[in-house]
PDB file of C-alpha atoms in Angstrom:
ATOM      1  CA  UNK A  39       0.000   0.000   0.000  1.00  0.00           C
ATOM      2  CA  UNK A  40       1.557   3.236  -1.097  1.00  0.00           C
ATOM      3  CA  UNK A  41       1.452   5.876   2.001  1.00  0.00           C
ATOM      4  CA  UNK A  42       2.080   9.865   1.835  1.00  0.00           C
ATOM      5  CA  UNK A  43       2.756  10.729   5.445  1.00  0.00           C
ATOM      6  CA  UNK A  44       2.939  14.222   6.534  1.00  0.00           C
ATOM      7  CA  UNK A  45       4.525  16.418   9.333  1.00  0.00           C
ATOM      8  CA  UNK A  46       3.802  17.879  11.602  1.00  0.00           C
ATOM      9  CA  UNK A  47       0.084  17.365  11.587  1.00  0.00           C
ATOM     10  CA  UNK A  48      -0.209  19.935  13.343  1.00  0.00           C
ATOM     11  CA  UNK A  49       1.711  23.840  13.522  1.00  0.00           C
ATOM     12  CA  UNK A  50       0.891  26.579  15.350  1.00  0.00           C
ATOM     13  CA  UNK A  51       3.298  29.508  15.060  1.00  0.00           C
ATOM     14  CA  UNK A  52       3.783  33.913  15.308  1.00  0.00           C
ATOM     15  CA  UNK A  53       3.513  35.971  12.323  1.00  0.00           C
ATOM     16  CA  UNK A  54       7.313  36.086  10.596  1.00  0.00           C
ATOM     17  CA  UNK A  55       8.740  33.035  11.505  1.00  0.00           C
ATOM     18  CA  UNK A  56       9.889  30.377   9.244  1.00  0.00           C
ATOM     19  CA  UNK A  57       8.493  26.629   8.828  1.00  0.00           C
ATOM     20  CA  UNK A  58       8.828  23.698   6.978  1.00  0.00           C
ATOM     21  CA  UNK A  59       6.613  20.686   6.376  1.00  0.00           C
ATOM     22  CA  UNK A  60       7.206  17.337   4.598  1.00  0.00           C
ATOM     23  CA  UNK A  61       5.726  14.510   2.628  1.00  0.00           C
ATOM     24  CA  UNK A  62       7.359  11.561   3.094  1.00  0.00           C
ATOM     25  CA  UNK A  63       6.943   8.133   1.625  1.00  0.00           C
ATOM     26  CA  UNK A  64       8.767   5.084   0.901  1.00  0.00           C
ATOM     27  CA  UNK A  65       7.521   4.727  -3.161  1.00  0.00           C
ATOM     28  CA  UNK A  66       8.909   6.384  -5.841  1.00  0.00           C
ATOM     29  CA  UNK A  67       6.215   8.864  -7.470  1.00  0.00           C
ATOM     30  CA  UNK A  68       6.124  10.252 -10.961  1.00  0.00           C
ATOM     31  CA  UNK A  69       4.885  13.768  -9.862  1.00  0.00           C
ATOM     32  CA  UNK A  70       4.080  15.660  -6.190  1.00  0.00           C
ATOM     33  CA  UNK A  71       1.298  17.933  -5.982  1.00  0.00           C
ATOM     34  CA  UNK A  72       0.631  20.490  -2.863  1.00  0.00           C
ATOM     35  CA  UNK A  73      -2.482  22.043  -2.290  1.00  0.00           C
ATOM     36  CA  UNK A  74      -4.048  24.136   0.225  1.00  0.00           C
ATOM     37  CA  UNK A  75      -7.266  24.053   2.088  1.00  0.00           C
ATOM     38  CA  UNK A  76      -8.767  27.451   3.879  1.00  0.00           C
ATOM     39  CA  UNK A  77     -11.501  26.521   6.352  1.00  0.00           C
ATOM     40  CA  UNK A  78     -15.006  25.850   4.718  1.00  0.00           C
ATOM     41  CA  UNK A  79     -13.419  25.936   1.345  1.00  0.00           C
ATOM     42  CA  UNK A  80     -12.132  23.233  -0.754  1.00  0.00           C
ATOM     43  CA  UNK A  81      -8.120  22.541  -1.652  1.00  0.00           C
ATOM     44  CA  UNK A  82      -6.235  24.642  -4.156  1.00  0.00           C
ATOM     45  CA  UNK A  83      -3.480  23.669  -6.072  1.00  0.00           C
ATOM     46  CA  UNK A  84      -0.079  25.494  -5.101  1.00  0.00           C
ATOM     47  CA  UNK A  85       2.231  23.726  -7.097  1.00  0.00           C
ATOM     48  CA  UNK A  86       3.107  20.470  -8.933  1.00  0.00           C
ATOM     49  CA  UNK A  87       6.754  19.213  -9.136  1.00  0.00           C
ATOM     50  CA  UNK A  88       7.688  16.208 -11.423  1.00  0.00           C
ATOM     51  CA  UNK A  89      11.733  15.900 -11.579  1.00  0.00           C
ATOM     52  CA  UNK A  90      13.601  14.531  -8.948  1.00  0.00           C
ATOM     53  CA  UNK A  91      15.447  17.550  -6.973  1.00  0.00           C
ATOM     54  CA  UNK A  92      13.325  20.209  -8.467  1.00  0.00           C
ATOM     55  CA  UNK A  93      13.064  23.252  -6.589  1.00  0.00           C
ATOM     56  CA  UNK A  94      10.039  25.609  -7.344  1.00  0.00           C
ATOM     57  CA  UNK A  95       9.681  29.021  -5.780  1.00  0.00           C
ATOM     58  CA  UNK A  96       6.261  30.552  -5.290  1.00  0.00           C
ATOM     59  CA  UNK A  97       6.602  34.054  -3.720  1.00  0.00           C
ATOM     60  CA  UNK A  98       7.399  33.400   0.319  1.00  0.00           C
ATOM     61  CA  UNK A  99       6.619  29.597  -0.604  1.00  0.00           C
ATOM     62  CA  UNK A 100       9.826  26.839  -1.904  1.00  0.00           C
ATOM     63  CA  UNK A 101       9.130  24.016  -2.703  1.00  0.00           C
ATOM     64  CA  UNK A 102      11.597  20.583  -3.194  1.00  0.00           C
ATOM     65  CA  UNK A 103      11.343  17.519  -5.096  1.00  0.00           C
ATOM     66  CA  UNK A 104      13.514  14.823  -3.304  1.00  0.00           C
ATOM     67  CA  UNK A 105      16.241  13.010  -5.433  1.00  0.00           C
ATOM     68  CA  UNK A 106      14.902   9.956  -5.905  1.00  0.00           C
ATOM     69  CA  UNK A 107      11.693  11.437  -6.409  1.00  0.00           C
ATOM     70  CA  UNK A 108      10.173   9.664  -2.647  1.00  0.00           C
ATOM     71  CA  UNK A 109       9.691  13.031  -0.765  1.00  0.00           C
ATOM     72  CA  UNK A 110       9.022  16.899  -0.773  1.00  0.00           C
ATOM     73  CA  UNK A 111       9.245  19.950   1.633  1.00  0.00           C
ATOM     74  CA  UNK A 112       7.282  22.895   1.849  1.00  0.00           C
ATOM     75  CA  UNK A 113       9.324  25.734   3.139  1.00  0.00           C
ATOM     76  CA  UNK A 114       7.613  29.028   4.136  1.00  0.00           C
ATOM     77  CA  UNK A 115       9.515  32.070   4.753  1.00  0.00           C
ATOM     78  CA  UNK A 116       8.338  35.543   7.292  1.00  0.00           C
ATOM     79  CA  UNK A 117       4.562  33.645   7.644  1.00  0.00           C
ATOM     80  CA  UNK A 118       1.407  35.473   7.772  1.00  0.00           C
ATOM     81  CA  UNK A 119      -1.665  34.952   8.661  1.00  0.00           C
ATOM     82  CA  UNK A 120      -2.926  34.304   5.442  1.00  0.00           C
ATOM     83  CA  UNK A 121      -1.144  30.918   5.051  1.00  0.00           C
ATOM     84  CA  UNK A 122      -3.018  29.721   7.649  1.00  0.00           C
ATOM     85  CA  UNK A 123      -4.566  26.351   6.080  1.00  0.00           C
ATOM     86  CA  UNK A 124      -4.399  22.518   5.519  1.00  0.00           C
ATOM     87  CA  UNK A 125      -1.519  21.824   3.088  1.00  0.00           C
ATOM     88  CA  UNK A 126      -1.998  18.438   1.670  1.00  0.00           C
ATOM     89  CA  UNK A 127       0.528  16.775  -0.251  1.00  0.00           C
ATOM     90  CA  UNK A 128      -0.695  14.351  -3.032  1.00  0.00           C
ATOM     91  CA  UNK A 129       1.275  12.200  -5.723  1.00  0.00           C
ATOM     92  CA  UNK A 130       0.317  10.531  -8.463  1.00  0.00           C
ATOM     93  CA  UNK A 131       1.791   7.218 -10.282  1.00  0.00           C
ATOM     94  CA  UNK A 132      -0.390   6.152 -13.480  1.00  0.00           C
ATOM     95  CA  UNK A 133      -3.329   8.410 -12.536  1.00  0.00           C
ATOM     96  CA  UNK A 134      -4.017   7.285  -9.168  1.00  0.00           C
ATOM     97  CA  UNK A 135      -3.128   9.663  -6.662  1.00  0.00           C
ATOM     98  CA  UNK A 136      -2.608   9.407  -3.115  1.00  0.00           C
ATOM     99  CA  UNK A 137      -3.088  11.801  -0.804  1.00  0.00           C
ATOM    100  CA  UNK A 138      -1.841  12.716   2.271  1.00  0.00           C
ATOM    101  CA  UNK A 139      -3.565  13.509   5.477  1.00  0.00           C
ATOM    102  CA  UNK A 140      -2.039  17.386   5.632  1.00  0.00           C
ATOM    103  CA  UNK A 141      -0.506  19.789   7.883  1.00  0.00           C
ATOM    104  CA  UNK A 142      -2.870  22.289   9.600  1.00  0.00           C
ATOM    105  CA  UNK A 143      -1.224  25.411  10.047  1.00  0.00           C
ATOM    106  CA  UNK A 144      -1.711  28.610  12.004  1.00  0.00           C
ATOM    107  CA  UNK A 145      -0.271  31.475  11.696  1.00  0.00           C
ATOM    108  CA  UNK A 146      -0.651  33.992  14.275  1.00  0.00           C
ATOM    109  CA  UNK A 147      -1.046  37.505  14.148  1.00  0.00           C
TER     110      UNK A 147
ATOM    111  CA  UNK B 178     -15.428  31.613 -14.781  1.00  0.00           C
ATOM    112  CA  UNK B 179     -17.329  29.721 -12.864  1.00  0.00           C
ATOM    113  CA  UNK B 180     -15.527  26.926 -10.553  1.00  0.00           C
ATOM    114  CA  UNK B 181     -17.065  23.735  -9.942  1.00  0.00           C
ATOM    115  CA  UNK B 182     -20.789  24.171  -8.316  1.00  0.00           C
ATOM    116  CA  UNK B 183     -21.990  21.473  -5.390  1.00  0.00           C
ATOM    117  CA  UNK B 184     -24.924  21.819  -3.821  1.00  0.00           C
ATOM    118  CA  UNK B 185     -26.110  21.784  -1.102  1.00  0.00           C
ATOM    119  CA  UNK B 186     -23.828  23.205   1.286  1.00  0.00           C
ATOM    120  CA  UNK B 187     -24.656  21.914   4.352  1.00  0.00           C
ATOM    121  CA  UNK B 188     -27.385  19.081   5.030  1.00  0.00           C
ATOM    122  CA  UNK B 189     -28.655  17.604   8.182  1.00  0.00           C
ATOM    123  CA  UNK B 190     -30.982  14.703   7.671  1.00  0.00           C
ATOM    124  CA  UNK B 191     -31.532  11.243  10.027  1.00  0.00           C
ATOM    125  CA  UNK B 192     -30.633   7.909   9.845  1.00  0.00           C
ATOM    126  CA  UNK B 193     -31.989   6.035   7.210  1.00  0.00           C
ATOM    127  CA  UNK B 194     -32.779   8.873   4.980  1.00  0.00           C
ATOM    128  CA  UNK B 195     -31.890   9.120   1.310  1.00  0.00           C
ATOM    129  CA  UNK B 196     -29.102  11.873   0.543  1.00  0.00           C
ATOM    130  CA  UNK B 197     -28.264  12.961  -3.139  1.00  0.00           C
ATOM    131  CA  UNK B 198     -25.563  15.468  -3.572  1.00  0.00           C
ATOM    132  CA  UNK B 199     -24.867  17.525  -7.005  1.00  0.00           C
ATOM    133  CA  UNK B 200     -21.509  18.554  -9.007  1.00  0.00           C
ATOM    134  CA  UNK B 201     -21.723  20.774 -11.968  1.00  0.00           C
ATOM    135  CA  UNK B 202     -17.992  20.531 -13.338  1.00  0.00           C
ATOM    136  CA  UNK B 203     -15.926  23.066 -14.851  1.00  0.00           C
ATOM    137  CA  UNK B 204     -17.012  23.048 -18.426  1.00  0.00           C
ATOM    138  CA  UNK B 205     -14.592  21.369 -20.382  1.00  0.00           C
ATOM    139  CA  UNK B 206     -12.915  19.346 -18.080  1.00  0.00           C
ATOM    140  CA  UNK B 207     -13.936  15.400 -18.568  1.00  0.00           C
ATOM    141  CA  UNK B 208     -12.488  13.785 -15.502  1.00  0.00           C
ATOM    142  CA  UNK B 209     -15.038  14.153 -12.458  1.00  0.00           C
ATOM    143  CA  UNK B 210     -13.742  12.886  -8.898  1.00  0.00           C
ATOM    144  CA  UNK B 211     -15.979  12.505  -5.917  1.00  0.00           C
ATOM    145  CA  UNK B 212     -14.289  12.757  -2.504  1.00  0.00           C
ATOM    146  CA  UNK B 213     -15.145  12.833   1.205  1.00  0.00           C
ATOM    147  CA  UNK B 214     -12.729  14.340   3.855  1.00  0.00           C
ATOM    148  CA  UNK B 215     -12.673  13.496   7.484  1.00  0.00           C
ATOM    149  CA  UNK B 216     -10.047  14.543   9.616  1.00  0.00           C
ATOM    150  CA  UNK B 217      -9.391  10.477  10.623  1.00  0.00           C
ATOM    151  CA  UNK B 218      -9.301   9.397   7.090  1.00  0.00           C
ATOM    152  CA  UNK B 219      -8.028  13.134   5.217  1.00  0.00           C
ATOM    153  CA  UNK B 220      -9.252  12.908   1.506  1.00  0.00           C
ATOM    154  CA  UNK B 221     -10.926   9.621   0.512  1.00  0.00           C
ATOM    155  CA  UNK B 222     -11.686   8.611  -3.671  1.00  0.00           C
ATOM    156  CA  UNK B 223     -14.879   7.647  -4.103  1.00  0.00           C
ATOM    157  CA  UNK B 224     -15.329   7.011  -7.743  1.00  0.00           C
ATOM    158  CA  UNK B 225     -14.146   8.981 -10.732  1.00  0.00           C
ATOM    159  CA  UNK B 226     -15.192   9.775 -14.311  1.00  0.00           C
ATOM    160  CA  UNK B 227     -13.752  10.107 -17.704  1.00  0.00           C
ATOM    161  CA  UNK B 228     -16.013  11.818 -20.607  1.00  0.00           C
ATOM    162  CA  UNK B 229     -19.030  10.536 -18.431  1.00  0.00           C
ATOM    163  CA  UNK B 230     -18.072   6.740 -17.757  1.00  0.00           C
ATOM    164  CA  UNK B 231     -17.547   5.479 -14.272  1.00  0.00           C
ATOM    165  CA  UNK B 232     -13.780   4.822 -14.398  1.00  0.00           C
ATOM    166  CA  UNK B 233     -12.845   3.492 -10.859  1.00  0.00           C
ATOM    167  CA  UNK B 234     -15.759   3.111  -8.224  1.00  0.00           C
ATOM    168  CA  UNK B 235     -13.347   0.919  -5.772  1.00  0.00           C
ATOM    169  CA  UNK B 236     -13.458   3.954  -2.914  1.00  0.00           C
ATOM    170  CA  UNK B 237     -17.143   3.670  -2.736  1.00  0.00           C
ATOM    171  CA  UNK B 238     -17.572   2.249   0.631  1.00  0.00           C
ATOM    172  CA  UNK B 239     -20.553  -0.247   0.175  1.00  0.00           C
ATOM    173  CA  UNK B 240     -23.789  -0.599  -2.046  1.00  0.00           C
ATOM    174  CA  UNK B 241     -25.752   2.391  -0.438  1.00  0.00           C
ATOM    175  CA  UNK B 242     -23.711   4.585  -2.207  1.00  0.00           C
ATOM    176  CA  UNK B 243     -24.231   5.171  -5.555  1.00  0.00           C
ATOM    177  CA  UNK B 244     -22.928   8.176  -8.412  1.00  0.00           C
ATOM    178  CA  UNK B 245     -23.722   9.394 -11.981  1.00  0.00           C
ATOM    179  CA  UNK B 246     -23.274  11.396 -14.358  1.00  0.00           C
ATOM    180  CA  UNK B 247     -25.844  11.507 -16.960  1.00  0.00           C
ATOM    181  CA  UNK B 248     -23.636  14.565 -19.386  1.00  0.00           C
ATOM    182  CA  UNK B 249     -20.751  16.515 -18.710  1.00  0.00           C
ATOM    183  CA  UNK B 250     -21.975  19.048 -17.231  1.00  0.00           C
ATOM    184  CA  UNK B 251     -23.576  17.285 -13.833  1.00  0.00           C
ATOM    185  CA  UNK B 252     -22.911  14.731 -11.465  1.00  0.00           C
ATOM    186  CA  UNK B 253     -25.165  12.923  -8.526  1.00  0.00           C
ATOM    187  CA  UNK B 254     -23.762  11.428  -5.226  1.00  0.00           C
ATOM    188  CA  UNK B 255     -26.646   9.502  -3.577  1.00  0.00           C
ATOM    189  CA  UNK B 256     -26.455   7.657  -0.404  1.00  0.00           C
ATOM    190  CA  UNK B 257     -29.838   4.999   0.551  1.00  0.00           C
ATOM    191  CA  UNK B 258     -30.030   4.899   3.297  1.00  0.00           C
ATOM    192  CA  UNK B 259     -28.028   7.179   5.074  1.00  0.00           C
ATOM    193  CA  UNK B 260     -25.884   6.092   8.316  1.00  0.00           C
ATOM    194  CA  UNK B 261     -23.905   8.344  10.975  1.00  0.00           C
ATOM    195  CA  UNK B 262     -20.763   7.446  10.087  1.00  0.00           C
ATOM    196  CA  UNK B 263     -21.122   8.877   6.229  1.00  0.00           C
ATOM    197  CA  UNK B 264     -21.170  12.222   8.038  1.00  0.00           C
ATOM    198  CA  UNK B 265     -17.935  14.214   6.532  1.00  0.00           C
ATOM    199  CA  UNK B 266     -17.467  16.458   3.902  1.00  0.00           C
ATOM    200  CA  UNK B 267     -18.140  15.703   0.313  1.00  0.00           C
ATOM    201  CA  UNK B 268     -15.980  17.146  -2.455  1.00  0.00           C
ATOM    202  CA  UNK B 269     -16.151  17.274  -5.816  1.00  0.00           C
ATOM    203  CA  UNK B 270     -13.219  17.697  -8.008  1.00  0.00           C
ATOM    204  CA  UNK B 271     -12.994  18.321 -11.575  1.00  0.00           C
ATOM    205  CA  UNK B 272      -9.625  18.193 -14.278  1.00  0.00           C
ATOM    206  CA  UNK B 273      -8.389  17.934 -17.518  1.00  0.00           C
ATOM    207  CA  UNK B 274      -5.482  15.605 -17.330  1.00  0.00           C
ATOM    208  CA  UNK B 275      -2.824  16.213 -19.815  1.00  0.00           C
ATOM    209  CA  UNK B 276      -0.640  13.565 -20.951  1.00  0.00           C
ATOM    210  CA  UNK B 277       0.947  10.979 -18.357  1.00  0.00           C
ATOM    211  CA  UNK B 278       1.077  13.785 -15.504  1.00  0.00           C
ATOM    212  CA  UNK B 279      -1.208  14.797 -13.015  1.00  0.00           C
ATOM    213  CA  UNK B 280      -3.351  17.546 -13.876  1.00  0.00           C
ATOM    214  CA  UNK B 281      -4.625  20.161 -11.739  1.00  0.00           C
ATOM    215  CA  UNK B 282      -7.831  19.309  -9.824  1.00  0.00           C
ATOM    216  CA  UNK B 283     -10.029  22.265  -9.576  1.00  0.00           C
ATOM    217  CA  UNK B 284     -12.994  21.292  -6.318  1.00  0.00           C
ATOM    218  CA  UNK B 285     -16.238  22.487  -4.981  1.00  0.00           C
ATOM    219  CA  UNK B 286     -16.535  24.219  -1.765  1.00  0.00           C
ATOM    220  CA  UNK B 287     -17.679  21.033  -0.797  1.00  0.00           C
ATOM    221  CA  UNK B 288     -21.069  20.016   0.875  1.00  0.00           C
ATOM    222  CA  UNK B 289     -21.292  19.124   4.721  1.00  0.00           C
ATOM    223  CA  UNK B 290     -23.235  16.494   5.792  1.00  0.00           C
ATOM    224  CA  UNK B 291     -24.624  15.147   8.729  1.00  0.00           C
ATOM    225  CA  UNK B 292     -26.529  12.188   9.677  1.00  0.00           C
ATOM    226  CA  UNK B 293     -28.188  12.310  13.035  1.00  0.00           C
TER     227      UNK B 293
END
């Protein structure tokens, strides 16, 4: 059974510090997805990474590819309150996509 | 543009009654997910479409669930009868898969339900 597991589950920090989640997992995946979920809403796509130790950048947000294409961080820089959310990681191997159980994050004013 | 519609938001009903939730996709897109979120399980596949066809129902949890899609532009989720512990949230997702990688899925604000 192929498993995404995420940490922390759970993250609770002040307005302007750093963070970093992962996805871990012990297949190999074609392509990582991360999406985020606001409260009442459903998830949004943030970013898709498909080659192994791709980096992507997305304003305060980088985000890595492991190597061997088996992981991925989400690094947040100065946080705000607005990136408060779920942040689910999901990857996909022949069209079936597994999905993680997210990190809930709060961001504190 | 409009995003993918599910209705209704939020539903209450009691044990044993029939539920039937809607999906009208993003027009266009012909892949059609149905998914239900708890915070034990996270994001759980139901079934999903392709061009209208059931492609993989395996993640519907037993016989009292049920989905269609009759054209591309609307889905059904119907549960007979309705139990407790289908109480989660109910997401529908739609895409438009390009080539061997994962596409984007685009999803519903969702619809909340809760069986007393």
């Amino acid at each position: 059974t192929q498993l995404l597991e995420q940490s922390p589950q759970f993250l609770s920090i002040q307005e302007g510090e750093n963070l970093t989640v992962y996805c871990n997992s012990s297949s190999v995946f074609s392509s990582l997805q991360w999406y985020r979920q606001e409260p009442g809403e459903g998830p949004v796509l943030l970013v898709t990474v498909v080659t192994g130790g791709e980096v992507k950048k997305l304003k305060r947000l980088t985000f890595q590819f492991g190597d061997a294409r088996k992981d991925s961080s989400l690094h947040i820089t100065a946080a705000q309150p607005g990136d408060t959310g779920l942040y689910l990681c999901v990857a996909g191997n022949n069209r079936k996509l597994i999905w993680g159980l997210g990190t809930s994050l709060a961001v504190n004013p | 543009d409009a995003g993918v519609i599910q209705s209704p938001r939020h539903e209450v009903t009691e044990m044993g009654q029939e539920v039937t939730l809607r999906c009208k996709p993003i027009s266009g897109h012909d892949y059609l997910f149905w998914y239900r979120q708890t915070m034990m399980r996270g994001l759980e596949l139901l079934i999903y479409f392709n061009n209208n066809v059931p492609i993989d129902d395996s993640g519907m949890p037993e016989d009292r669930f049920s989905a269609k899609m009759p054209n591309a532009s609307f889905s059904t989720l119907k549960i007979q009868p309705s139990e407790p512990r289908d109480s989660a949230v109910y997401f529908c997702a739609s895409s438009r898969l390009r080539g061997r990688s994962t596409g984007e899925l685009f999803f519903g604000e969702g619809s909340r339900l809760t069986v007393l």
